[in-house]
Short mmCIF file of C-alpha atoms in Angstrom, two decimals:
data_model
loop_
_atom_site.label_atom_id
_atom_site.label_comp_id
_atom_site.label_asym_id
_atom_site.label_seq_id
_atom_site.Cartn_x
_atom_site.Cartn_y
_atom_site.Cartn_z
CA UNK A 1 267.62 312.45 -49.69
CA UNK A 2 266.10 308.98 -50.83
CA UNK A 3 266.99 306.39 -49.05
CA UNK A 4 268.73 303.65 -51.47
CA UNK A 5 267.81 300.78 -49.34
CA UNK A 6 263.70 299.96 -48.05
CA UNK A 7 264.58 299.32 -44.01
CA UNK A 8 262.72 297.14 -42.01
CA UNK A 9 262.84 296.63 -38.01
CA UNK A 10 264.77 293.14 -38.85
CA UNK A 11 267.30 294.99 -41.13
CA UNK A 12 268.07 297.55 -38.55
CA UNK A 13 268.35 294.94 -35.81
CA UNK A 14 270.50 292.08 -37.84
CA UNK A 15 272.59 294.01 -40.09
CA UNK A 16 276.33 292.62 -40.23
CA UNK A 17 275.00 289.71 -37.82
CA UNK A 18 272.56 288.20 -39.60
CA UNK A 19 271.90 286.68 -43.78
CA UNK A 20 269.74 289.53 -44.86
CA UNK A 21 267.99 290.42 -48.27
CA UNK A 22 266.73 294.08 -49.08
CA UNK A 23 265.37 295.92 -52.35
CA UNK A 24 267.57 298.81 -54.12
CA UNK A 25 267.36 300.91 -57.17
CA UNK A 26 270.32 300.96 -58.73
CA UNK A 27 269.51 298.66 -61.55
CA UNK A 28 267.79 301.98 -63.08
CA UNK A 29 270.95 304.32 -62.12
CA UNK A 30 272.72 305.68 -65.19
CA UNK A 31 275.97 304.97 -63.65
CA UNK A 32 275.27 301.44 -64.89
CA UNK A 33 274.08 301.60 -68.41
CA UNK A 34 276.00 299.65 -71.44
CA UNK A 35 277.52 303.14 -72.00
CA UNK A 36 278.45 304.35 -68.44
CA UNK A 37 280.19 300.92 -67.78
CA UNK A 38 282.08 300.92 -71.30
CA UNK A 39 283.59 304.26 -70.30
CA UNK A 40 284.20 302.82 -65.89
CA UNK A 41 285.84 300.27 -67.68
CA UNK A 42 288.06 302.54 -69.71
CA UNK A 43 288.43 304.79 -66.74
CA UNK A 44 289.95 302.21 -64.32
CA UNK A 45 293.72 301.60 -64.61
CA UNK A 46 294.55 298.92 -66.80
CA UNK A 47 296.64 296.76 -64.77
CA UNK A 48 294.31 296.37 -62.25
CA UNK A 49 291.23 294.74 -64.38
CA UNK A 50 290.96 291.15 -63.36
CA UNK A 51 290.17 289.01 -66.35
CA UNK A 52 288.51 285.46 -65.66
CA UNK A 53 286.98 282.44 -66.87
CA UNK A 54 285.98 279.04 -64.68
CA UNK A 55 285.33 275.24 -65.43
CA UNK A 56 282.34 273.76 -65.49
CA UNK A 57 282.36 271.49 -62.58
CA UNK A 58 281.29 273.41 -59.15
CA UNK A 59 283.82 271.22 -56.96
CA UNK A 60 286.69 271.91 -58.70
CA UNK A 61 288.01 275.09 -57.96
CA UNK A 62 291.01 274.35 -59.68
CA UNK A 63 290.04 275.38 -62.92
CA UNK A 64 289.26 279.29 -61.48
CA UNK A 65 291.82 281.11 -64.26
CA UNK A 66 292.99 284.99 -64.01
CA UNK A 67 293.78 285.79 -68.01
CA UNK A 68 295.20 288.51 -69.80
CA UNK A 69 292.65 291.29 -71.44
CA UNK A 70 295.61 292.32 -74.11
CA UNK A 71 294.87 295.55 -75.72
CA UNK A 72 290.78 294.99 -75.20
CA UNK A 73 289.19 298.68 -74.37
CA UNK A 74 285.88 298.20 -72.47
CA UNK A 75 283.51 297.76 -75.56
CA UNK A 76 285.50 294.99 -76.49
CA UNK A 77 285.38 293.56 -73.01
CA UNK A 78 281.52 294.12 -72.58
CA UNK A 79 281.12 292.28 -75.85
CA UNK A 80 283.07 289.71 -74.89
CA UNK A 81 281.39 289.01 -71.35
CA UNK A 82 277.93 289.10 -73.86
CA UNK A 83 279.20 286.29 -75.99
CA UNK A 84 282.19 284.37 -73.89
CA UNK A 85 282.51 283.00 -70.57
CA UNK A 86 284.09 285.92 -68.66
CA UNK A 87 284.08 287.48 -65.13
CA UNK A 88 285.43 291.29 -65.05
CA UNK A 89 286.49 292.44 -61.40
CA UNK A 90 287.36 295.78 -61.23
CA UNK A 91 288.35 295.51 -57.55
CA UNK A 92 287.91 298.80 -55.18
CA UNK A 93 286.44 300.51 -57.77
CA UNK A 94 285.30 303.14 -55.15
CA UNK A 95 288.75 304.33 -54.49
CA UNK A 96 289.83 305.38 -57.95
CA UNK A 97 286.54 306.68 -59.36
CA UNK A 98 284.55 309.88 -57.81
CA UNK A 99 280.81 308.72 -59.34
CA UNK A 100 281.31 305.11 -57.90
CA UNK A 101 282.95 306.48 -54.42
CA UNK A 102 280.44 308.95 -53.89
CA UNK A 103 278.22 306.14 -54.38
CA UNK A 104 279.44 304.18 -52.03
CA UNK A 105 279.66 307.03 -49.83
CA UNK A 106 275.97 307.47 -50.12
CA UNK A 107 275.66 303.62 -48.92
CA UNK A 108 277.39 303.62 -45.52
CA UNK A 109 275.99 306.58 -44.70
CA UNK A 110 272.94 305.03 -44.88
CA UNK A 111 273.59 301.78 -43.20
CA UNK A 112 275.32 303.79 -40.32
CA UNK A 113 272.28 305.95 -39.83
CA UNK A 114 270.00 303.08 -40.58
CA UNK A 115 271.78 300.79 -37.70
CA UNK A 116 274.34 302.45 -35.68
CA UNK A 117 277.10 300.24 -36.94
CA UNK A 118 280.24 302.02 -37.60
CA UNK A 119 281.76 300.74 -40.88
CA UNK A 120 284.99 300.70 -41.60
CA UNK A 121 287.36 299.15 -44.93
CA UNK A 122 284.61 299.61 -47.49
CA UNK A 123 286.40 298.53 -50.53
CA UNK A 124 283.19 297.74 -53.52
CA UNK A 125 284.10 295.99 -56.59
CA UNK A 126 281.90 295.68 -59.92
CA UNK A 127 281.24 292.45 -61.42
CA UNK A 128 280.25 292.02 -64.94
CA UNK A 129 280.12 288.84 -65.72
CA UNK A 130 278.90 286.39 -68.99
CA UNK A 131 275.56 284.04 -69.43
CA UNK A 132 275.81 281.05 -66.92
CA UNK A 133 279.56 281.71 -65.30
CA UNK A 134 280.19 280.86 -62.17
CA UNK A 135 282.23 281.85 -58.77
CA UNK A 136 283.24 278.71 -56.83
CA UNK A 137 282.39 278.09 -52.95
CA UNK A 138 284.78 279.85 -50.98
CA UNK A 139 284.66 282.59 -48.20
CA UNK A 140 285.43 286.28 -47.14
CA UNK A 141 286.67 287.57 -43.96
CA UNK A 142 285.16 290.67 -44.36
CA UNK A 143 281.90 291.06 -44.13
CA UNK A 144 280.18 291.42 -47.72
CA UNK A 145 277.06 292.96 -49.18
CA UNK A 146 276.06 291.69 -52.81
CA UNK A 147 273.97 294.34 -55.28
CA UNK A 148 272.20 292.97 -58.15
CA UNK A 149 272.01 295.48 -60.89
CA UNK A 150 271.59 293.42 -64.14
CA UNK A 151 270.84 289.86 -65.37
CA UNK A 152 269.64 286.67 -62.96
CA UNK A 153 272.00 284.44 -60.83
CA UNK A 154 271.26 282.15 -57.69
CA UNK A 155 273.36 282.78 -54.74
CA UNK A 156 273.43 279.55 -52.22
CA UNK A 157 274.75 280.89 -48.69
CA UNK A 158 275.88 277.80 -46.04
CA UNK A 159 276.56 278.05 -42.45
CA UNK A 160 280.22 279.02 -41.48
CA UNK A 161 281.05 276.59 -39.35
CA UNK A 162 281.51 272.48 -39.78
CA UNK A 163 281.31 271.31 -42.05
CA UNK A 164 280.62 273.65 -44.34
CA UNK A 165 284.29 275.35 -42.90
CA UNK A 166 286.89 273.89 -40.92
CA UNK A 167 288.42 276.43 -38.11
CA UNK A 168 291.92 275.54 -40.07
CA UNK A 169 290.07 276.10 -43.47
CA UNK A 170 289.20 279.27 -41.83
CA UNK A 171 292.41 280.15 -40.54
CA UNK A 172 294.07 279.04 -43.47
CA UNK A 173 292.44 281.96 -45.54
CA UNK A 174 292.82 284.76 -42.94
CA UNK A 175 296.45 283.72 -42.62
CA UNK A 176 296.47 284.20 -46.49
CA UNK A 177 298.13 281.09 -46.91
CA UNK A 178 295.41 279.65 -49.09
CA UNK A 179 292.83 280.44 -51.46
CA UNK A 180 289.43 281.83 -50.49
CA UNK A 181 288.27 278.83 -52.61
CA UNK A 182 287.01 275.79 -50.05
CA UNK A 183 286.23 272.02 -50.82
CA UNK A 184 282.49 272.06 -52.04
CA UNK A 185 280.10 268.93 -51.58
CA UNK A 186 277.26 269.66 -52.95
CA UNK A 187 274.46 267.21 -50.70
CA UNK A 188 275.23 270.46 -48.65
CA UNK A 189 273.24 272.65 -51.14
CA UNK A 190 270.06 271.11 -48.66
CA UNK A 191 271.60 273.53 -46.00
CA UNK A 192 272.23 276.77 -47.90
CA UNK A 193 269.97 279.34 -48.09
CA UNK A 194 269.36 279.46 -52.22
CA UNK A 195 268.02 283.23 -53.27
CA UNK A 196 267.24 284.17 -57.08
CA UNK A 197 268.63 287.11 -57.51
CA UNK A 198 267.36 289.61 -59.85
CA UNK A 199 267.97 293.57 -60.29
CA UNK A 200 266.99 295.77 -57.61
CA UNK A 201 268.06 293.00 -54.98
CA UNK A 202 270.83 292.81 -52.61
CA UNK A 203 272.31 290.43 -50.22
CA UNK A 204 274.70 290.40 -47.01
CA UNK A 205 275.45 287.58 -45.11
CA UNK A 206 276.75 286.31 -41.37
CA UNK A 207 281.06 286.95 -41.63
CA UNK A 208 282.42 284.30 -43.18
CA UNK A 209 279.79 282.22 -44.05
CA UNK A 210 280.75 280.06 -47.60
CA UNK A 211 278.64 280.75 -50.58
CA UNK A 212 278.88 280.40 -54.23
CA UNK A 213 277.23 281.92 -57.37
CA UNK A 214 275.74 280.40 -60.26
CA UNK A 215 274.79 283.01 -63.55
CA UNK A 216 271.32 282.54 -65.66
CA UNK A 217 271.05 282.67 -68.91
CA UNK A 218 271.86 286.45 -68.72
CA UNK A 219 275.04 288.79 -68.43
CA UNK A 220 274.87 289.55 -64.94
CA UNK A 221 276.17 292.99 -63.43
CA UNK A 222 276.73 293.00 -59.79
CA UNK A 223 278.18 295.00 -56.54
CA UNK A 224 279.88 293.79 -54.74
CA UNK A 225 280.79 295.39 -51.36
CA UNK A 226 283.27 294.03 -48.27
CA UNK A 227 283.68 296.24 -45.12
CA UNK A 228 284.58 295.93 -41.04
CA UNK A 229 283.11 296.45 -38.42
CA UNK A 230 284.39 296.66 -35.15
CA UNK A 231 283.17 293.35 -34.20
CA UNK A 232 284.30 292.10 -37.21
CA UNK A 233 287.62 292.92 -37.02
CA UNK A 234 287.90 291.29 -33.34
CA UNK A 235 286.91 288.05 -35.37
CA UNK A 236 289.18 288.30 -37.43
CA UNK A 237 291.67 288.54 -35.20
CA UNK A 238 290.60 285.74 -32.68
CA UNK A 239 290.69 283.63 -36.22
CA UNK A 240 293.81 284.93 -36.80
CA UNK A 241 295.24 284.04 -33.67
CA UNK A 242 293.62 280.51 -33.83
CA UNK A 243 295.72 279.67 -36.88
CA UNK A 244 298.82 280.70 -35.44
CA UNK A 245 298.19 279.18 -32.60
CA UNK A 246 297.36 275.95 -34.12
CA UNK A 247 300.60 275.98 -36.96
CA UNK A 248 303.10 277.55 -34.52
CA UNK A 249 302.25 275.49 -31.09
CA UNK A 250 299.74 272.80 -31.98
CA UNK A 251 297.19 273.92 -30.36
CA UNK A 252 293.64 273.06 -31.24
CA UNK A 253 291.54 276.14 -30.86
CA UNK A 254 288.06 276.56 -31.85
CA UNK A 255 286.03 279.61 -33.24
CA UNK A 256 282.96 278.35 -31.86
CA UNK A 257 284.04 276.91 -27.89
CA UNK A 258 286.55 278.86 -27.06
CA UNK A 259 286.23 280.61 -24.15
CA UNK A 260 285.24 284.31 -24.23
CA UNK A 261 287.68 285.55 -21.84
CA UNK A 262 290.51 284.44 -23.65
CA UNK A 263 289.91 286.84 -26.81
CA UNK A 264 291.04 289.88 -25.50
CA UNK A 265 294.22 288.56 -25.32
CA UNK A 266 293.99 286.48 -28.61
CA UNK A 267 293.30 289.91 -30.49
CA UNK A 268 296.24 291.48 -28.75
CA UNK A 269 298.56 288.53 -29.73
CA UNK A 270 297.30 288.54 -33.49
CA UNK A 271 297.88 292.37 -33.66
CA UNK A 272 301.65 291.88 -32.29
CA UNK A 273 301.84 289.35 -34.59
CA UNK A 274 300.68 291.55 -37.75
CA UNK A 275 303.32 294.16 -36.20
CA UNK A 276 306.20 292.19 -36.61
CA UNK A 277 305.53 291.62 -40.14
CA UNK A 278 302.90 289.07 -39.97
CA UNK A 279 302.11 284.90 -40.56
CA UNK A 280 304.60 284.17 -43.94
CA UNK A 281 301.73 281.37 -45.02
CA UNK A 282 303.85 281.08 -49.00
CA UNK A 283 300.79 281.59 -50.53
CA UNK A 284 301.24 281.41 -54.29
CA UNK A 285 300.02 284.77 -56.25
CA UNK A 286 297.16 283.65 -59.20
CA UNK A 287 299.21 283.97 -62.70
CA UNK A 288 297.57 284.36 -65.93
CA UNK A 289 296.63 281.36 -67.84
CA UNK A 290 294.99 282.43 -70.86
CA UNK A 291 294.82 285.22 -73.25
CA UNK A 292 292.01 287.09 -74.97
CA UNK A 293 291.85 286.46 -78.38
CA UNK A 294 293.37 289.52 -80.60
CA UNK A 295 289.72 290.24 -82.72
CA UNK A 296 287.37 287.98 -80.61
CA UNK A 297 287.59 288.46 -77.18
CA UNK A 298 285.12 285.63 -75.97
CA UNK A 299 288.04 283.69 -77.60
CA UNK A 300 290.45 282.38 -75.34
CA UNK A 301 293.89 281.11 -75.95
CA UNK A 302 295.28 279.08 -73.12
CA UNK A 303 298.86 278.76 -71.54
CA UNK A 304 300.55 275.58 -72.78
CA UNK A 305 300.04 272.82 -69.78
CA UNK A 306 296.71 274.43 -68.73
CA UNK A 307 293.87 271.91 -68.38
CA UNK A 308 291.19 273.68 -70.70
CA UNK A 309 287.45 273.73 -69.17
CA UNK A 310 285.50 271.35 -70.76
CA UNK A 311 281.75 271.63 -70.19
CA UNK A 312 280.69 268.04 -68.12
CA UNK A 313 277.27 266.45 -67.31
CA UNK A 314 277.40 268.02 -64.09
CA UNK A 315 275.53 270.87 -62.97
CA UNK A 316 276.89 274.00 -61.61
#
């Protein structure tokens, strides 16, 4: 079988360690025509659709809004990513449709053979997204690979440490007691590694390392993939012990000076931690602020009190 990725000696020897780009062909798959995505739309269960739209202004997260699709089938949604200013997420995609999870299948059995990395948690969502939307800086703990299958964006990729991330910033997110979304300055675009993405590209990146996403003038279609590893996971966990740790005893850990030895037991502790039920960080769930209009879906009606997105002089 066809491999789906082109391999070289530096993707074998970085991957899940390293910011790596590689060339697919999936942008010419039928499983991602206009067509094939009206009907994965339809396909996918209702209630689990994610329905946004974003300000203008790249530092202010704030204005990242999960709406409502109403009783849009997935022409209707497709024509209103063409014409609004929509991101679709069908989220873990892979797990409730047997083209896409054979799919993804196909991938990590790939990468495994590929690399020798055993993969593990490989959850892949499909973006669809409008003409110049946006995803605000913020961060994954997972590991992620990004597949560009239609339209241009730029993805800008920064270091994950200070002070592009704080180790409570960090914490913070794998504690789930805040967003994924990070404060965002952007003199630190001069640090980030800035790829064009177009079709037949993809992208992975060092765990946890901020990055943020900027659409063309194009509805954009993308991949996009989050997995473990098992050295990924033992990050996690040291990060997850950090921040409890640092809100429970006020203690000042750091990710990056540490010592080594102490991890073992910093895994172990986060683990007994998850066990008895885990860090209660309040985090507030994301509630719908807007609704897609009835006839025009690129027509959004917000919740009363909602700051509406204005477009500013500023440059996403």
């Amino acid at each position: 079988m066809k491999d789906i990725l082109t391999w070289a000696a530096a993707h074998k020897a970085g991957f899940g360690r390293e910011n790596l780009t590689f060339t697919h062909d999936l942008h010419n798959s039928p499983l991602f025509t206009d067509e094939a995505l009206i009907a994965l739309i339809d396909r996918y269960p209702r209630d689990k659709l994610e329905v946004f739209t974003m300000g203008y202004d790249p530092t202010n997260w704030g204005q990242w809004f999960l709406g409502r699709r109403g009783a849009h089938d997935g022409r209707a949604l497709m024509e209103g990513v063409k014409a609004g200013r929509l991101w679709l997420n069908l989220r873990k995609v892979n797990h409730s449709d047997a083209d896409i999870g054979a799919l993804c299948e196909a991938m990590f059995s790939e990468i495994r053979a590929q690399t020798g990395v055993r993969t593990l948690k490989e959850d892949l969502g499909l973006l669809i997204s409008s003409p110049n939307a946006h995803v605000f800086y913020h961060l994954d703990i997972p590991l992620v690979t990004l597949w560009q299958i239609r339209g241009v964006k730029h993805v800008y990729v920064y270091p994950p440490k200070d002070p592009y991330v704080s180790d409570h910033d960090l914490e913070g997110v794998a504690l789930r007691e805040s967003d994924e979304q990070l404060r965002f300055d952007p003199a630190w675009d001069a640090e980030a590694m800035k790829v064009e993405f177009v079709p037949g590209q993809m992208l992975t990146w060092t765990q946890n390392a901020p990055h943020r996403i900027v659409n063309q003038d194009s509805v954009n279609v993308s991949l996009s993939i989050e997995f473990m590893t098992p050295a990924a996971i033992w990050r996690a966990n040291v990060i997850y012990a950090n921040g409890c740790l640092r809100r429970w005893l006020g203690l000042k850990p750091t990710l990056a000076t540490s010592p080594r030895w102490l991890e073992p037991f910093k895994v172990v502790f986060a683990r007994l931690v998850k066990m008895a039920g885990g860090y209660n960080g309040n985090k507030s769930p994301l509630k719908p602020r807007f609704t897609l209009d009835d006839t025009r879906p690129e027509v959004l009606h917000f919740d009363e009190g909602v700051e509406v997105p204005m477009p500013s002089n500023r440059a996403a």
